[in-house]
Coordinates of C-alpha atoms in Angstrom, one line a residue:
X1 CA -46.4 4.1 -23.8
X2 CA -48.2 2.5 -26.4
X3 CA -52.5 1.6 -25.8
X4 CA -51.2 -1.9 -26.6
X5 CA -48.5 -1.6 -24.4
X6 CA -50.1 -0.5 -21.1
X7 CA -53.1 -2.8 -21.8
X8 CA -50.2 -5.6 -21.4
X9 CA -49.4 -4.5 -18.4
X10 CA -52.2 -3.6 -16.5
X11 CA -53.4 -6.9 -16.1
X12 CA -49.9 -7.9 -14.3
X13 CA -50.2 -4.5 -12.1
X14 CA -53.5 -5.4 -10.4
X15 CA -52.6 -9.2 -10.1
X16 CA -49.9 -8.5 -7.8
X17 CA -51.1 -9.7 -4.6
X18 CA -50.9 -8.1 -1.0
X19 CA -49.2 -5.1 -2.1
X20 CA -49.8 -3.2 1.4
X21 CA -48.1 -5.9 3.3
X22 CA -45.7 -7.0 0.3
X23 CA -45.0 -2.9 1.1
X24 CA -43.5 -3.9 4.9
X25 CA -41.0 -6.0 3.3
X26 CA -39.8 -4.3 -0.1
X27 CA -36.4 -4.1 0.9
X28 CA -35.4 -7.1 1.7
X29 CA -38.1 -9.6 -0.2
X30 CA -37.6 -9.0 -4.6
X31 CA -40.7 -8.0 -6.3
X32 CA -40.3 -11.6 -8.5
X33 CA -40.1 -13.6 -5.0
X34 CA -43.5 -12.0 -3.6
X35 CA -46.4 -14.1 -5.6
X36 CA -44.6 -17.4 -4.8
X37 CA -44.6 -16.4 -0.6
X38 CA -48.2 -14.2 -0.9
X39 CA -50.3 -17.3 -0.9
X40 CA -49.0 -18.4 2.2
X41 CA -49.2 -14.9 3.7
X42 CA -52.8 -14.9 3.3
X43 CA -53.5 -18.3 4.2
X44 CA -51.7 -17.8 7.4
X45 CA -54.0 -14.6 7.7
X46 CA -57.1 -16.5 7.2
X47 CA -56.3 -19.4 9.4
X48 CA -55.3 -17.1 12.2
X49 CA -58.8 -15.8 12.3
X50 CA -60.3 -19.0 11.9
X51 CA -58.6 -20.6 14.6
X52 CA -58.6 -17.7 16.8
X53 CA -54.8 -17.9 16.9
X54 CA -51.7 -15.4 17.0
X55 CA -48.0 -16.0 16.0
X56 CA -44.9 -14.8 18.3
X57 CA -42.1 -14.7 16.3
X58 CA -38.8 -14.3 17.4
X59 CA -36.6 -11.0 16.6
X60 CA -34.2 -13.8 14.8
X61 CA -37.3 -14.7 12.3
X62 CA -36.7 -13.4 8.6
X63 CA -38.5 -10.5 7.7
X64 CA -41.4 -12.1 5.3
X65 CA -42.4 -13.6 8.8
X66 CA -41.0 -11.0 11.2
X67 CA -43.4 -8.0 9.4
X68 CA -45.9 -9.9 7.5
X69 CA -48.0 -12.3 10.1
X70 CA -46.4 -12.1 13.5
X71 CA -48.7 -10.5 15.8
X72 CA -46.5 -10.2 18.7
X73 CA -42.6 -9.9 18.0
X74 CA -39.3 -9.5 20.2
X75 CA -36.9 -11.2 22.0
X76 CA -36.8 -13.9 24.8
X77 CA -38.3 -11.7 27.7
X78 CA -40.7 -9.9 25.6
X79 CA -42.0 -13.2 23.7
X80 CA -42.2 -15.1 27.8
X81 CA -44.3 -11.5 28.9
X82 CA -46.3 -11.6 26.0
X83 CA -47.0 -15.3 26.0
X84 CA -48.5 -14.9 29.6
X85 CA -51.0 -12.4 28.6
X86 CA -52.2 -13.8 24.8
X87 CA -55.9 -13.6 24.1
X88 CA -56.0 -16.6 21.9
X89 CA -57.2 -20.4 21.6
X90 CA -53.8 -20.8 19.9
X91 CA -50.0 -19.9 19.7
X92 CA -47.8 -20.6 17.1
X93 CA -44.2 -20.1 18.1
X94 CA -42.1 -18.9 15.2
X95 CA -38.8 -19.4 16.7
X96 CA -36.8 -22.3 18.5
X97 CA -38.0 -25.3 20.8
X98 CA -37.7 -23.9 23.7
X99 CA -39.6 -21.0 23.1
X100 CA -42.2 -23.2 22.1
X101 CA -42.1 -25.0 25.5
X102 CA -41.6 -21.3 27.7
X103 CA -45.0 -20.6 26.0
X104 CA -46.9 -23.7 26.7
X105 CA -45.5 -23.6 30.7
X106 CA -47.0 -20.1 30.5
X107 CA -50.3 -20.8 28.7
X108 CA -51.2 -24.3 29.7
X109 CA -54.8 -24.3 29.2
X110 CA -53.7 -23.0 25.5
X111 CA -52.7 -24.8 22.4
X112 CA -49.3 -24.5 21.3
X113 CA -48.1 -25.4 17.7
X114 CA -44.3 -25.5 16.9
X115 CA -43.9 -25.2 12.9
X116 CA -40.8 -27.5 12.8
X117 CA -40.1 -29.6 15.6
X118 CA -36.3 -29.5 14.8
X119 CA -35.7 -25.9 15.1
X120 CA -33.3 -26.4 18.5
X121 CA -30.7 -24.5 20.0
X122 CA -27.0 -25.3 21.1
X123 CA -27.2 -23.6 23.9
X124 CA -30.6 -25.9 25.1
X125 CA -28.3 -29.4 24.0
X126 CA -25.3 -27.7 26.0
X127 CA -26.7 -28.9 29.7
X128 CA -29.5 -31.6 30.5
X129 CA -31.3 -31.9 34.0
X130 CA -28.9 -34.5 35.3
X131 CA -26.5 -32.2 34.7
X132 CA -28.1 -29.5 37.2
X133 CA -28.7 -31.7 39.9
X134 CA -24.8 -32.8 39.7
X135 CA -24.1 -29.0 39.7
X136 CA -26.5 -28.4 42.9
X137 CA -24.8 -31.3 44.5
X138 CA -21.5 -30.2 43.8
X139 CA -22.5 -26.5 45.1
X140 CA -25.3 -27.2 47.9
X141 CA -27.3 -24.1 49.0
X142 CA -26.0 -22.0 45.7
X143 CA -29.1 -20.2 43.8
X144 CA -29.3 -21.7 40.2
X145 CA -30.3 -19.3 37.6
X146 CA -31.0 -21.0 33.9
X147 CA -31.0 -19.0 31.1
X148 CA -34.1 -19.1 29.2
X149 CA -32.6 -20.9 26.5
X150 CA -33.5 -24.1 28.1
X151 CA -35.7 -26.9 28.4
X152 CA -38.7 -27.2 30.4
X153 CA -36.6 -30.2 32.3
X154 CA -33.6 -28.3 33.1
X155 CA -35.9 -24.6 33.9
X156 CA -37.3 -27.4 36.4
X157 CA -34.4 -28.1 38.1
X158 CA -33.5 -24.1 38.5
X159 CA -34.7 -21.5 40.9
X160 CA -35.3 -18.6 38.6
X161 CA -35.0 -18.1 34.6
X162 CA -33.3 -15.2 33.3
X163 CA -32.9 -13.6 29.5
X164 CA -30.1 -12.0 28.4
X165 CA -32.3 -8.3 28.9
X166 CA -33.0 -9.2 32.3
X167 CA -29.8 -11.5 33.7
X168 CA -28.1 -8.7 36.1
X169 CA -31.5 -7.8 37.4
X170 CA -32.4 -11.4 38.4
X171 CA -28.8 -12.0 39.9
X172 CA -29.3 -9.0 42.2
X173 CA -32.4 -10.0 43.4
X174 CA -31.3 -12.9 45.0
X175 CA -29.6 -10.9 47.2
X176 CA -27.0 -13.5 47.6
X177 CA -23.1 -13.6 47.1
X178 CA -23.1 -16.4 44.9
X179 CA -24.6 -17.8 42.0
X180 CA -24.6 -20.8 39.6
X181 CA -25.6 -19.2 36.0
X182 CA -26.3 -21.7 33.3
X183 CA -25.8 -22.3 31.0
X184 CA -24.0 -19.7 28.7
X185 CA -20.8 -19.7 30.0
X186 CA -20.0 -15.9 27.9
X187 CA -23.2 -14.7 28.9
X188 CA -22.4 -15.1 32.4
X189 CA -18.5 -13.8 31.9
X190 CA -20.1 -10.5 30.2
X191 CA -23.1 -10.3 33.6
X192 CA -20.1 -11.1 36.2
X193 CA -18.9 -7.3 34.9
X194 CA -22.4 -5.8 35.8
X195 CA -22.7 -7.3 39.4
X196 CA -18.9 -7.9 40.7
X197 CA -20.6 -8.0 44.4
X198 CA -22.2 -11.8 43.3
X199 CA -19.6 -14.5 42.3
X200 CA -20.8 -16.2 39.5
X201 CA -20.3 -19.9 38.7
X202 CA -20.6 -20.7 35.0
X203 CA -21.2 -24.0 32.7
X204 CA -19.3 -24.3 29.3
X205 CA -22.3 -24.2 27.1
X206 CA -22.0 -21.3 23.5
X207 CA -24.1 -20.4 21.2
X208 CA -23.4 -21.8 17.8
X209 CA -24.3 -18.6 16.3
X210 CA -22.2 -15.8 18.2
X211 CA -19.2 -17.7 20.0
X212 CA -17.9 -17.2 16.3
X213 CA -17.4 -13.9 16.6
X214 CA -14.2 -12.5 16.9
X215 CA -12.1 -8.9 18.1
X216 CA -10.7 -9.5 14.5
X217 CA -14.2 -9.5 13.0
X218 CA -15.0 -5.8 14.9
X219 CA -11.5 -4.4 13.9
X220 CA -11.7 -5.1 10.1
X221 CA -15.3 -3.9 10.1
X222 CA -14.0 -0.7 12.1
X223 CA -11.3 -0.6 9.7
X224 CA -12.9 -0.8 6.8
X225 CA -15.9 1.8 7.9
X226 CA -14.6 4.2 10.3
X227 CA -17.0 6.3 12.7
X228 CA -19.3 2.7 12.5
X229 CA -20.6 1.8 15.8
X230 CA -20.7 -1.7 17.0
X231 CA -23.4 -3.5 18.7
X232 CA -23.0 -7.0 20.2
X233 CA -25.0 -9.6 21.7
X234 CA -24.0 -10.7 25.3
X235 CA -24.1 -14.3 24.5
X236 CA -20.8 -13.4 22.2
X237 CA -17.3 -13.7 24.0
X238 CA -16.0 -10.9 26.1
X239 CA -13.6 -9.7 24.4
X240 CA -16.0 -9.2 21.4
X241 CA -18.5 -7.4 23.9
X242 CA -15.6 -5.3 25.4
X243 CA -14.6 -4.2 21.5
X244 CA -18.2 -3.1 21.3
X245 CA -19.7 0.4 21.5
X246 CA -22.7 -1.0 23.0
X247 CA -23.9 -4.9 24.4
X248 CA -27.6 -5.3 25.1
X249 CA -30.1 -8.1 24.4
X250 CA -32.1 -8.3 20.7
X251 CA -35.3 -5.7 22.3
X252 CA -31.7 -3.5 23.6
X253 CA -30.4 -3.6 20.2
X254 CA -33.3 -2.6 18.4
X255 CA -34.0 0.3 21.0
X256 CA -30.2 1.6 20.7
X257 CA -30.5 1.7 16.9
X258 CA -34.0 3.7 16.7
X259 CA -33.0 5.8 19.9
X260 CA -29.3 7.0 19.2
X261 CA -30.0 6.7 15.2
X262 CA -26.0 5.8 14.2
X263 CA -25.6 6.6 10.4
X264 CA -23.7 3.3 10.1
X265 CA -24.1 0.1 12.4
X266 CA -23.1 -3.1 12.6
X267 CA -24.7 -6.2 14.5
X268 CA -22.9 -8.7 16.1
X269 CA -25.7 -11.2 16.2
X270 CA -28.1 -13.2 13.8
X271 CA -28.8 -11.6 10.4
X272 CA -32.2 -11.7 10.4
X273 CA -31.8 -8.3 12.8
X274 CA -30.7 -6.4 11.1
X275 CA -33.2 -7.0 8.7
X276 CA -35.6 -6.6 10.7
X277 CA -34.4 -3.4 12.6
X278 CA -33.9 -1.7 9.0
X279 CA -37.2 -2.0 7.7
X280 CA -38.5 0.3 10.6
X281 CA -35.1 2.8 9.7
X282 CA -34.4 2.9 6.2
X283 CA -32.1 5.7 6.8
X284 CA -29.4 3.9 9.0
X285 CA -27.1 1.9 7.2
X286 CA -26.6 -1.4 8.7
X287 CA -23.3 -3.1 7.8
X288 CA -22.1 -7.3 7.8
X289 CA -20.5 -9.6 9.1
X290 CA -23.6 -11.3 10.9
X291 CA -24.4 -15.2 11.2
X292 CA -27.3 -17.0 11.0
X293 CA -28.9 -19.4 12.7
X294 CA -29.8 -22.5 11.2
X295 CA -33.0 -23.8 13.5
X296 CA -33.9 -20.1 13.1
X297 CA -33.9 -20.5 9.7
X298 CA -35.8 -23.7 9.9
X299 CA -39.1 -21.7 10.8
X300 CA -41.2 -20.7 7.4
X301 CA -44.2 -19.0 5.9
X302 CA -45.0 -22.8 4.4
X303 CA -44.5 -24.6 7.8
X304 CA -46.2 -21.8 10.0
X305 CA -49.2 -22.3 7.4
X306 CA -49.4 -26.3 7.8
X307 CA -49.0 -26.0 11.4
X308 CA -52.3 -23.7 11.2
X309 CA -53.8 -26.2 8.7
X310 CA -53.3 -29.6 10.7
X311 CA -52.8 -27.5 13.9
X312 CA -49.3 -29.7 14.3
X313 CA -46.6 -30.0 16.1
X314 CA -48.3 -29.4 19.4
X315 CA -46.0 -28.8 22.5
X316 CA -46.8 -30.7 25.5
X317 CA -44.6 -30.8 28.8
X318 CA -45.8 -33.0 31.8
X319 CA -47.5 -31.3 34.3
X320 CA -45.2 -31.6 37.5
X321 CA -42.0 -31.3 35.6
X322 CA -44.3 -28.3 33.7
X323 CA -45.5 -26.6 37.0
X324 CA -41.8 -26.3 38.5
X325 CA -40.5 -25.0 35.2
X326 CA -43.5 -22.6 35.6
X327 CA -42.3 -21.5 38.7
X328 CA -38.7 -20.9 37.6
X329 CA -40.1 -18.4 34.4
X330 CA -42.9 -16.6 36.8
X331 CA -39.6 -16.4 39.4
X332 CA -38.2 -14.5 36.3
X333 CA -41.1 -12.3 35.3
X334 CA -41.5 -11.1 38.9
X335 CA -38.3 -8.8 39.0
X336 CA -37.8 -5.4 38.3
X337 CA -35.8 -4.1 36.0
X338 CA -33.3 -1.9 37.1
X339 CA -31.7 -1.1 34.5
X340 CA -32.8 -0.7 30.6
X341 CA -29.1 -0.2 28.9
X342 CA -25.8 -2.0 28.8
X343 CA -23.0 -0.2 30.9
X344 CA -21.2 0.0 27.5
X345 CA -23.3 2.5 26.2
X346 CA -22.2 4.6 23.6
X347 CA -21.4 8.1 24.2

């Protein structure tokens, strides 16, 4: 190369900005894309330290968030554990609503910012808290146990919370032989196969995201790549789960992919996972069809950094209806786990 030459580019070399933590996210963010997302990066950084504040982002969360400034990451049970025991003034949820709202019930004394205030869930619009105490009437003296993926007025109206890592644990330790589960009607299908002792009484509420999913969807994939194994997220029908190698919550997934190390996988989730999981496994091959969420999607770099800024949106949640959705989540936290693996494991 020309003196001329490399003095033309030097200048460009050093200017690139963050490369250690542009490094984290090579793969999946361009080179071209970096400057225009590094600013934020750095702000968010800054304001974090500044604000004595952390960022729990969802496993769902695309990976210029996921790797870049989340402090704490995971999936619903890990984010509720973690949220309990942050050493912060502040918490800025990068994920959905009620998230948000699990982490205020769990930090009340703390301030929590949600980045966009529409970033919702289908599953949380599927049921209200009128709707529980029809159920309740309708089944008087039957446990109710509400997925976390609701909101603070309908975890109030329940006896115990449960994730989708943790919902055959929580059924079993009620130590009863039946059980309203709300309000993910598939989720609750794919648990009744894990504890057939406890009859369990469902709500028609999906996911947007994986009631899509179909058998068709595994086979052409299987087709098309033989040996590939499948992983699926309970909240997908049961006949997608039963076509599955393995079923396990988002922290299950990642663990079964770093743990068994398949050459070739495929995810029967939210996109952003894969993303995620490949970053830490470069060597495994991850394979589409996926789908994304949209509210997921809604959280960004730029609206993690205003919330910071203007310290907006804040969660609040009133505090009776807040301390017996407390009780439902802590209900939750209490049990042991039992069990770390789907019963579809892999071989």
């Amino acid at each position: 190369m020309s003196e001329a030459g490399s003095a033309l580019r030097e200048p460009a070399e050093r200017a690139f900005p963050l490369p250690h933590i542009y490094e984290r996210v090579s793969r999946h963010v361009p080179a071209i894309e970096w400057p225009a997302l590094a600013p934020d990066v750095e702000a968010i950084l800054r304001l974090k330290r500044e604000r004595n504040a952390v960022v729990l982002a969802h496993n769902y969360q695309a990976p210029e968030i996921f790797h870049t400034v989340a402090d704490i990451v995971g999936d619903s049970l890990a984010l509720a554990r973690e949220a309990a025991r942050v050493d912060a003034d502040v918490i800025v949820l990068a994920g959905v609503h009620f998230m948000a709202e699990t982490a205020k019930l769990l930090n009340p004394g703390k301030t929590v910012l949600m980045p966009d205030m529409a970033a919702g869930c289908s599953l949380a619009d599927s049921i209200t808290a009128a709707d529980v105490r029809a159920l309740r009437a309708k089944y008087p003296g039957v446990p109710v146990v509400t997925y976390v993926n609701t909101s603070a007025a309908v975890k109030a109206e329940s006896d115990v919370c449960c994730t989708s890592g943790n919902a055959a644990d929580v059924v079993r330790a009620l130590g009863v032989p039946r059980v309203l589960m709300i309000p993910d009607e598939f989720l609750a299908q794919n648990v009744q196969k894990q504890v057939p002792e406890v009859e369990l009484l469902t709500w028609a509420g999906h996911c947007e995201v994986h009631e899509r999913f179909t058998p068709a969807d595994i086979a052409d994939v299987r087709e098309s790549y033989p040996g590939i194994t499948v992983i699926a997220h309970p909240e997908c029908p049961p006949d997608v789960v039963e076509a599955s190698d393995f079923s396990g919550s988002t922290a299950m997934m990642m663990n079964y992919v770093t743990e068994k190390r398949p050459s070739q996988v495929v995810l029967v989730t939210e996109c952003s996972m894969a993303d995620n999981i490949a970053v830490a496994n470069p060597d495994i091959e991850f394979i589409k069809p996926c789908n994304l969420c949209p509210h997921m999607k809604r959280i960004t770099l730029r609206n993690i950094r205003d919330a910071l800024e203007t310290m907006t949106h804040e969660i609040t949640v009133e505090d009776g209806l807040a301390e017996r959705a407390r009780l439902a989540v802590e209900r939750m936290l209490a049990v042991k786990p039992t069990r770390t693996v789907s019963p579809r494991q892999a071989a």
